[in-house]
Amino acid sequence: MESLSNLIYGFSIALDPVNLMYVFIGVFAGTLIGMLPGLGPISALALMIPITFNLNPATGLILMAGVYYGAIFGGSTSSILLNAPGVAGTVATSFDGYPMAQKGMAGKALAIAAYASFVGGTVSIIGLMLIAPLLSKVAVSFGPAEYFSLMVLGLTAVVSLSDKSLTKGLIAAIVGMMISIIGIDLQTGTERYTFGSIELIEGIDFLVVALGVFALAEVFFMLLRNSNKPQKRNEIGSLKLTGAEVKEIAAPIGRSSILGFFTGVLPGAGATIGSFLGYSMEKRLAKDGDTFGKGNIKGVAAPESANNAACGGSFVPLLTLGVPGSGTTAVLLGALLVMGVTPGPMMLEQRPDVFWGVIASMYIGNIFLLVLNLPLIPYIARILDAPRPLLLSLILIFCMVGVYGLSFSSFDLVLLLVFGLIGLVMRLYGFPAAPLILGLILGALMEESMRRALQISGGDWSTFLDKPISLTLLVIALLSLTLPLIKKGWQKARR
Amino acid sequence: MIPERWQCNAVSVLSIHVLGEHMARLNINQLLALILLAFSLGYLWMAYQIPVFPIPRPVDSDAFPKLLGFSLLLLSVFLFFEKTAPAASAEKTEDELQPSGWHRQPKVQVFGTAVGVLAYAFLIEPLGFLLASILLGVGLAYWFGYRQHWINLATVGGIVLALYLLMNKVMGIYLPQGLLPL
Amino acid sequence: MNVMLKKPLKTLALMGAALTLAGGVASQAVASDWTPSRAVEFIAPANPGGGWDTLVRTTSNVIRTENLADQNFAAINVPGGGGAVAWAQIARDNRNDHKLFATSPPIILVPLAGTSRFNHTHFTPVARLITDYSIVLVPQNSPYQSINDLFAAIGENPRISVGGGSAAGSMDHISIAGAAAAAGLNAASVNYIAFSGGGEAMTNLLGGHVDAVITGAGEAMAQLQGGELRALGVSAPERIPGLDVPTYKEQGLDYTFDIWRGVMAPKDISEDALRYYEDLFARMMETDDWKAATERLGWLDAYQNSEEFGAFLDLQLEQFRSVLGELGLLRN
């Protein structure tokens, strides 16, 4: 009851015409930025800070939050249409979204992404509203040992992500981890695998690899396969979902939204890991799990609801503890501090207008996003109608601009090409790209948290088993590895 | 009783024969496995060059790279002996193709694209973002066989210009100007 | 706690103003005709949210709201390697008159530890702006009441972990190791856990995963107000007004550690541009917006002009070199 009156109070702030306008500007700008490969929410937010200085803190945060979840919402578009993920959180969406678009179901894929994002976003706002203070305890309960175990659990997804050959999937994952540790090691300050190159000190940006092995490799692959076949017209297909389809994706969306929200609550995990976990969870649960990666609608619904829910979840540690869980929320924290608002345990009492105003604005923003995006889908999907040579050329341009905009470094453009060629080789010889991306996301985080945990425990490995959360995660990881094998063995035995 | 020398010879002849047979039948997976094996050895060699941190750490900077290197080594051995599915689909496509000129060969197309991307990386700063991007976009579309030059220029030019204005003017991300005054 | 903090912080700005006197006056005399012809890239060599980032964003904002420059100062984050990544990038662009970056002790510490090829001599100092101090935090229910309690415990049990927001061998580590050495411990006996930022370190302290955390006093302010964390000591020479935390010196530890922050430019910046920026920052620090910002963030003004800042940096290099040598971390 109390949260209801708080929410009404929040809506009284969010429905203020000025705030309403800023929600709209925020989500609109966010979607647009999210659609372009390379331009992520961090850069968009950092650049938006000067605008917010002149705003009242509630309005400022409403605007910035809008940009943030708008960008995650919009990021799926280029993943689905071009196989070029716009933001890191939507890489998993391309696994099934792009095959759907190729099968002439681009409209449906985009519509599912929009609905799933909407549900994920809304679920996370409800969670944020009802149990945020409680969840802050969950967020801090994750120390280095717990993170290590979470990363291990995340890595077990390699098994479900490598379809034909497990060996090849594991090789891809190892190579991904090898890429992830390039650069300066935080624990000792030592350079690793930089070959003395200045450009590699900072490591290799995630999106350079993702755009290379997905988008660039796809362009190369298309050139190799049918460069002078007569072009067949790309179908966009209907946006409408059948009743059966709605039924099919309802449960995955629900599960992934909740999973995504909790992943988002954990500092450092966030939308990317959430979407991968959601995807691999649904792939394992689904009866038709083997069609994942070939255009299964659940393969779009799961990661999209998870990454949007994670985005909402990431506001929990920010608003209740005053600690940022990701680069994006760190920018939000910086902006709030400069506007004179100190997020943290005291914020609910000191600035209820900011807290409840932002939460209410998120409900409105999510509705805006849905009604804004759905009618636009047929027009955006037109890009697939472009003559194929022109389309391929445009995909390349988008990738190059995105990568250059990340770091302003020509070196990264060369890296993009290298990863494009690696991706092509992988594609031709049956190495799955998804485990490489997973290894890339989790590898460095896993190593870092393992070493932190061991240094705290004085080199005692039992620390991973002594902590209940860590132990639970490891047991789940072990089960998720062994259960499918046991099941297979059992089925074989029965036959 | 077979003389010892003779036996020895037989074995070596046999082994050479087996090896030769094997080499001839080396499939693409095994070739890739050998490349990965060599790579993992190089990776491991570098892992052993990583300096030790002066203050003792339970797990130093070199441990994880070593683990990764040995894992890849092991996996490449597995890959070598893995039973392969029928040949990769790539070979099939080449039969379908009837290239109408050397530059329409798929491999040449990929190579040309890679060269274009490389050239872009080196020309973006001297030429500027706008010029380099339009040249690359229009050039690639032409290379891929698009012959509607005006539509090509208008589409690529429009999109590149829109991106440039969005980043430079709206978002304040500064892209290299190069030769154009814009 | 909140009320207590706010009022005396005003005196903090006054104290800072006194510190700036020498430099401020000197630089006002020189002004040049040079003005930036396009937006100035103001680089924070770290991820958003940290000390460098806050400095860059606050400064850009004050310059804009007070109309001190015709061009925008664009805050750009170039994270990685404790700053080494940004320095390498800036060193490559050594003639750019439209590029500045925020700097602090790591520009000296990181090269000394051998992980950056570039140190302060590869750049041009523009101005020192402010200073902050290290603060040692523990959870409210921690058994340690003073910095001596903590060091005594570390002496008995070397497993006691102290988290920090920078890489091993970098700022936070040196700060706590130096303090431990001053307390008579082996400097290397502090079990320092490197996190990727002060925020992450404090989250881990809140969750009880580490026993203590060392971070910047400014960064810790919000958490101290929240009341779940408590400070054992601060590395300032005198008690920071408004911050109810005893200094190391008060507790018998003869050790101070400054986290000064300033602005640097590429090596071959034109003389005119350098004078322009030097003057700009001196003027900026006189504005009301700047004073309001420093008050809010708990910074102490500590202006030095280009020349003074350069001399100060050389002095710091010698001091850090000897500290790092004692720790066995000197690699360069």
Coordinates of N, CA and C in Angstrom, one line a residue, chain A residues 42 45-47 49-51 53-54 139-144 146 184-191 194 196-199 201-203 267 320-324 327 330-331 333-334 337-346 350 407-409 411 448 452-453 455-458 460 467, chain C residues 2 47-49 53-54 57-58 60-61 64-65 72 74-82 84-85 88-89 92 113-118 159 161 165-169 191-197 199-200 202-204 206-210 221-223 225-228 296-297 331:
Chain A
I42 N 26.8 4.3 -22.9 CA 27.8 5.1 -22.1 C 28.2 6.4 -22.7
L45 N 25.3 8.8 -22.7 CA 25.0 9.4 -21.4 C 26.1 10.4 -21.0
A46 N 27.3 10.0 -21.3 CA 28.4 11.0 -20.9 C 28.2 12.3 -21.6
L47 N 27.8 12.2 -22.9 CA 27.7 13.4 -23.7 C 26.4 14.2 -23.3
I49 N 25.5 14.6 -20.1 CA 25.7 15.2 -18.8 C 25.6 16.7 -18.8
P50 N 26.3 17.4 -19.8 CA 26.2 18.9 -19.7 C 24.7 19.4 -19.8
I51 N 23.9 18.7 -20.6 CA 22.5 19.1 -20.8 C 21.8 19.0 -19.4
F53 N 22.9 19.4 -16.5 CA 23.3 20.3 -15.4 C 22.3 21.4 -15.1
N54 N 21.6 21.8 -16.2 CA 20.6 22.9 -16.0 C 19.3 22.4 -15.6
A139 N 22.9 -7.4 -3.7 CA 24.0 -6.8 -4.5 C 25.3 -6.8 -3.8
V140 N 25.3 -6.4 -2.5 CA 26.6 -6.4 -1.8 C 27.0 -7.8 -1.3
S141 N 26.1 -8.8 -1.3 CA 26.5 -10.1 -0.9 C 27.4 -10.8 -1.9
F142 N 27.5 -10.2 -3.1 CA 28.3 -10.8 -4.2 C 29.7 -10.2 -4.1
G143 N 30.6 -11.0 -3.5 CA 32.0 -10.6 -3.4 C 32.8 -11.3 -4.5
P144 N 34.1 -11.2 -4.5 CA 34.9 -11.9 -5.6 C 34.6 -13.4 -5.8
E146 N 31.9 -15.1 -5.1 CA 30.6 -15.3 -5.7 C 30.6 -14.9 -7.2
I184 N 46.7 -4.6 -19.8 CA 47.3 -4.5 -18.4 C 46.5 -5.3 -17.4
D185 N 47.2 -6.1 -16.6 CA 46.5 -6.9 -15.6 C 46.3 -6.0 -14.3
L186 N 45.1 -5.9 -13.9 CA 44.8 -5.0 -12.8 C 45.5 -5.4 -11.5
Q187 N 45.6 -6.7 -11.3 CA 46.1 -7.2 -10.0 C 47.6 -7.0 -9.8
T188 N 48.3 -6.9 -10.9 CA 49.7 -6.7 -10.8 C 50.2 -5.5 -11.6
G189 N 49.4 -5.0 -12.5 CA 49.9 -3.9 -13.4 C 50.8 -4.4 -14.5
T190 N 50.9 -5.8 -14.7 CA 51.7 -6.3 -15.7 C 51.0 -6.3 -17.1
E191 N 51.8 -6.0 -18.2 CA 51.2 -6.1 -19.5 C 51.2 -7.6 -20.0
T194 N 50.5 -7.9 -25.2 CA 50.3 -6.6 -25.9 C 51.4 -6.5 -27.0
G196 N 54.1 -5.3 -26.9 CA 54.7 -4.0 -26.8 C 53.9 -2.9 -27.6
S197 N 52.7 -3.2 -28.0 CA 51.9 -2.3 -28.7 C 51.1 -1.4 -27.8
I198 N 51.2 -0.1 -28.0 CA 50.5 0.9 -27.2 C 49.0 0.7 -27.3
E199 N 48.6 0.4 -28.6 CA 47.1 0.2 -28.8 C 46.5 -0.9 -28.0
I201 N 47.4 -2.0 -25.0 CA 47.5 -1.8 -23.5 C 46.1 -1.8 -22.9
E202 N 45.2 -1.2 -23.6 CA 43.8 -1.1 -23.1 C 43.0 -2.3 -23.4
G203 N 43.6 -3.3 -24.0 CA 42.8 -4.5 -24.4 C 42.0 -4.2 -25.6
P267 N 26.4 -5.8 -9.2 CA 27.3 -4.9 -9.8 C 28.2 -5.6 -10.7
T320 N 20.1 2.6 -4.3 CA 20.0 2.3 -2.9 C 21.4 2.2 -2.2
L321 N 22.5 2.0 -2.9 CA 23.8 2.0 -2.3 C 24.6 3.1 -2.6
G322 N 24.3 3.7 -3.8 CA 25.2 4.8 -4.3 C 26.4 4.3 -4.9
V323 N 26.5 3.0 -5.3 CA 27.6 2.5 -6.0 C 27.2 2.0 -7.4
P324 N 28.0 2.4 -8.4 CA 27.6 2.0 -9.7 C 28.0 0.6 -10.0
G327 N 29.7 0.7 -16.1 CA 30.2 1.9 -16.6 C 29.1 2.9 -16.8
A330 N 27.8 4.2 -13.7 CA 28.8 5.1 -13.1 C 28.6 6.5 -13.7
V331 N 28.3 6.6 -14.9 CA 28.1 8.0 -15.5 C 26.9 8.6 -14.9
L333 N 25.8 8.0 -11.9 CA 26.2 8.4 -10.5 C 26.9 9.8 -10.5
G334 N 27.9 9.9 -11.5 CA 28.6 11.1 -11.6 C 27.7 12.3 -11.8
L337 N 25.8 13.2 -8.7 CA 26.6 13.9 -7.7 C 26.8 15.3 -8.0
V338 N 27.0 15.6 -9.3 CA 27.3 16.9 -9.7 C 26.0 17.8 -9.6
M339 N 24.8 17.1 -9.8 CA 23.6 17.8 -9.6 C 23.2 18.0 -8.2
G340 N 24.1 17.5 -7.3 CA 23.8 17.7 -5.8 C 23.0 16.6 -5.2
V341 N 22.8 15.5 -5.9 CA 22.0 14.4 -5.2 C 23.0 13.3 -4.9
T342 N 23.0 12.8 -3.7 CA 23.8 11.7 -3.3 C 23.0 10.5 -3.3
P343 N 23.1 9.6 -4.3 CA 22.4 8.4 -4.2 C 22.9 7.5 -3.1
G344 N 22.1 6.7 -2.5 CA 22.6 5.9 -1.4 C 21.4 5.6 -0.5
P345 N 21.8 5.0 0.7 CA 20.7 4.6 1.6 C 19.8 5.8 2.0
M346 N 20.4 7.0 2.0 CA 19.7 8.2 2.5 C 18.8 8.8 1.4
Q350 N 15.9 11.6 1.6 CA 16.3 13.0 1.2 C 15.7 13.4 -0.1
S407 N 36.8 4.5 -30.3 CA 38.2 4.8 -29.8 C 38.9 5.8 -30.6
F408 N 38.3 6.2 -31.8 CA 39.0 7.1 -32.7 C 40.4 6.5 -33.1
S409 N 40.5 5.2 -33.2 CA 41.7 4.7 -33.6 C 41.7 3.8 -34.8
F411 N 43.8 1.8 -35.7 CA 44.2 0.4 -35.3 C 43.0 -0.5 -35.0
E448 N 39.8 -12.2 -12.9 CA 40.0 -11.1 -11.9 C 39.4 -11.5 -10.6
R452 N 41.2 -12.1 -7.0 CA 40.8 -11.3 -5.8 C 40.4 -12.2 -4.7
A453 N 39.5 -13.2 -5.0 CA 39.0 -14.1 -3.9 C 40.2 -14.8 -3.3
Q455 N 43.3 -14.0 -3.1 CA 44.1 -13.1 -2.4 C 43.5 -12.8 -1.0
I456 N 42.2 -12.6 -1.0 CA 41.5 -12.4 0.3 C 41.7 -13.6 1.2
S457 N 41.5 -14.8 0.6 CA 41.5 -16.0 1.4 C 42.9 -16.5 1.7
G458 N 43.9 -15.7 1.2 CA 45.3 -16.1 1.4 C 45.7 -17.4 0.6
D460 N 43.6 -19.8 -0.3 CA 42.9 -21.0 0.1 C 41.7 -21.2 -0.9
K467 N 31.5 -20.3 0.8 CA 30.4 -19.3 0.8 C 29.2 -19.9 0.2
Chain C
N2 N 24.9 14.6 8.4 CA 24.8 15.4 7.2 C 24.9 16.9 7.5
N47 N 37.6 5.4 -16.3 CA 36.2 5.2 -16.6 C 35.3 6.3 -15.9
P48 N 34.1 6.5 -16.4 CA 33.3 7.5 -15.7 C 33.0 7.1 -14.2
G49 N 32.9 8.2 -13.4 CA 32.5 8.0 -12.0 C 33.7 8.2 -11.0
D53 N 37.5 11.6 -13.6 CA 36.3 11.8 -14.4 C 35.5 13.0 -13.8
T54 N 35.4 12.9 -12.4 CA 34.6 14.0 -11.8 C 35.3 15.3 -12.0
R57 N 34.6 16.5 -15.6 CA 33.2 16.9 -15.9 C 32.9 18.2 -15.1
T58 N 33.3 18.2 -13.9 CA 33.1 19.4 -13.1 C 33.7 20.7 -13.7
S60 N 34.7 21.1 -16.9 CA 34.1 21.5 -18.2 C 32.8 22.2 -17.9
N61 N 32.1 21.7 -16.9 CA 30.8 22.3 -16.6 C 30.9 23.7 -16.1
R64 N 31.7 26.1 -18.8 CA 30.6 26.3 -19.7 C 29.6 27.3 -19.0
T65 N 29.2 26.9 -17.8 CA 28.1 27.7 -17.1 C 28.6 29.1 -16.8
N72 N 33.4 24.5 -26.5 CA 33.0 23.5 -25.5 C 34.2 22.7 -25.0
A74 N 34.9 19.2 -24.1 CA 34.2 17.9 -24.2 C 34.9 16.8 -23.3
A75 N 34.2 16.4 -22.3 CA 34.7 15.3 -21.4 C 34.8 14.0 -22.2
I76 N 36.0 13.4 -22.2 CA 36.1 12.1 -22.9 C 36.8 11.1 -22.0
N77 N 36.2 10.0 -21.8 CA 36.8 8.9 -21.0 C 37.7 8.0 -21.8
V78 N 39.0 7.9 -21.4 CA 39.8 6.9 -22.1 C 40.4 6.1 -20.9
P79 N 39.6 5.0 -20.6 CA 40.0 4.2 -19.4 C 41.1 3.2 -19.8
G80 N 41.7 2.6 -18.7 CA 42.6 1.5 -18.9 C 44.0 1.7 -18.4
G81 N 44.6 0.6 -17.8 CA 46.0 0.6 -17.4 C 46.3 1.7 -16.4
G82 N 45.3 2.1 -15.5 CA 45.6 3.1 -14.5 C 46.0 4.4 -15.1
A84 N 47.6 4.7 -18.2 CA 48.7 4.5 -19.2 C 48.1 4.5 -20.7
V85 N 46.9 4.0 -20.8 CA 46.3 4.0 -22.1 C 46.1 5.4 -22.7
A88 N 49.4 7.2 -23.4 CA 50.0 6.7 -24.7 C 49.3 7.4 -25.9
Q89 N 47.9 7.5 -25.8 CA 47.2 8.1 -26.9 C 47.6 9.6 -27.0
R92 N 51.0 10.3 -28.5 CA 51.1 10.2 -29.9 C 50.6 11.4 -30.6
A113 N 56.4 2.1 -11.7 CA 56.1 0.7 -11.6 C 56.4 -0.1 -12.9
G114 N 56.7 0.7 -13.9 CA 57.2 0.0 -15.2 C 56.0 -0.3 -16.1
T115 N 54.8 0.2 -15.9 CA 53.8 -0.2 -16.8 C 53.3 1.0 -17.7
S116 N 54.0 2.1 -17.7 CA 53.7 3.1 -18.7 C 55.1 3.6 -19.3
R117 N 55.1 3.7 -20.6 CA 56.3 4.3 -21.1 C 56.4 5.8 -21.0
F118 N 55.3 6.4 -20.5 CA 55.2 7.8 -20.5 C 55.0 8.3 -19.1
R159 N 46.6 -11.8 6.6 CA 45.5 -12.0 5.7 C 44.5 -11.0 5.6
S161 N 42.5 -8.1 4.7 CA 42.5 -7.5 3.3 C 42.1 -6.1 3.3
G165 N 40.9 1.1 -5.1 CA 40.3 1.3 -6.4 C 41.3 1.4 -7.5
S166 N 42.6 1.1 -7.3 CA 43.6 1.2 -8.4 C 44.4 -0.1 -8.4
A167 N 45.1 -0.3 -9.5 CA 45.9 -1.5 -9.7 C 47.0 -1.6 -8.6
A168 N 47.4 -2.8 -8.4 CA 48.5 -3.0 -7.4 C 49.7 -2.2 -7.9
G169 N 50.4 -1.6 -6.9 CA 51.6 -0.8 -7.2 C 51.2 0.6 -7.6
N191 N 47.8 -6.8 2.7 CA 47.2 -7.7 1.7 C 46.2 -6.8 0.8
Y192 N 46.8 -6.1 -0.2 CA 46.0 -5.2 -1.0 C 45.3 -5.9 -2.1
I193 N 44.0 -5.6 -2.1 CA 43.2 -6.2 -3.2 C 42.8 -5.1 -4.2
A194 N 43.2 -5.3 -5.4 CA 42.9 -4.2 -6.4 C 41.5 -4.4 -7.0
F195 N 40.7 -3.4 -6.9 CA 39.4 -3.4 -7.6 C 39.4 -2.4 -8.8
S196 N 38.4 -2.5 -9.6 CA 38.5 -1.6 -10.8 C 38.0 -0.2 -10.5
G197 N 37.7 0.1 -9.3 CA 37.4 1.5 -8.9 C 37.0 1.6 -7.4
G199 N 34.4 2.8 -6.1 CA 33.0 2.3 -5.9 C 32.9 0.8 -5.7
E200 N 33.6 0.1 -6.6 CA 33.6 -1.4 -6.5 C 34.2 -1.8 -5.2
M202 N 34.2 -0.2 -2.4 CA 33.3 0.1 -1.2 C 32.2 -0.8 -1.2
T203 N 31.7 -1.3 -2.4 CA 30.6 -2.3 -2.4 C 31.1 -3.5 -1.7
N204 N 32.3 -3.9 -2.0 CA 32.9 -5.1 -1.4 C 33.0 -5.0 0.1
L206 N 31.0 -3.0 2.0 CA 29.7 -3.1 2.5 C 29.2 -4.5 2.6
G207 N 29.7 -5.4 1.7 CA 29.3 -6.8 1.7 C 30.1 -7.6 2.6
G208 N 31.1 -7.0 3.3 CA 32.0 -7.7 4.2 C 33.0 -8.6 3.5
H209 N 33.3 -8.4 2.2 CA 34.2 -9.3 1.5 C 35.7 -8.9 1.7
V210 N 35.9 -7.6 2.0 CA 37.2 -7.2 2.5 C 37.1 -6.5 3.8
M221 N 32.8 10.3 0.7 CA 31.9 11.2 1.4 C 30.4 10.7 1.4
A222 N 29.9 10.3 0.2 CA 28.5 9.8 0.2 C 28.3 8.6 1.1
Q223 N 29.3 7.7 1.1 CA 29.1 6.5 1.9 C 29.2 6.8 3.4
Q225 N 28.2 9.5 4.7 CA 26.9 10.1 5.1 C 25.8 9.0 5.3
G226 N 26.0 8.0 4.5 CA 25.0 6.9 4.5 C 25.1 6.2 5.9
G227 N 26.2 6.3 6.5 CA 26.3 5.8 7.9 C 26.6 4.3 8.0
E228 N 26.8 3.6 6.9 CA 27.1 2.2 7.1 C 28.6 1.9 7.1
R296 N 30.7 21.0 -2.6 CA 29.8 19.8 -2.7 C 30.7 18.6 -2.7
L297 N 31.8 18.6 -3.4 CA 32.6 17.4 -3.6 C 33.7 17.3 -2.5
R331 N 60.3 -0.6 -10.7 CA 60.7 -1.4 -11.8 C 61.3 -0.6 -12.9

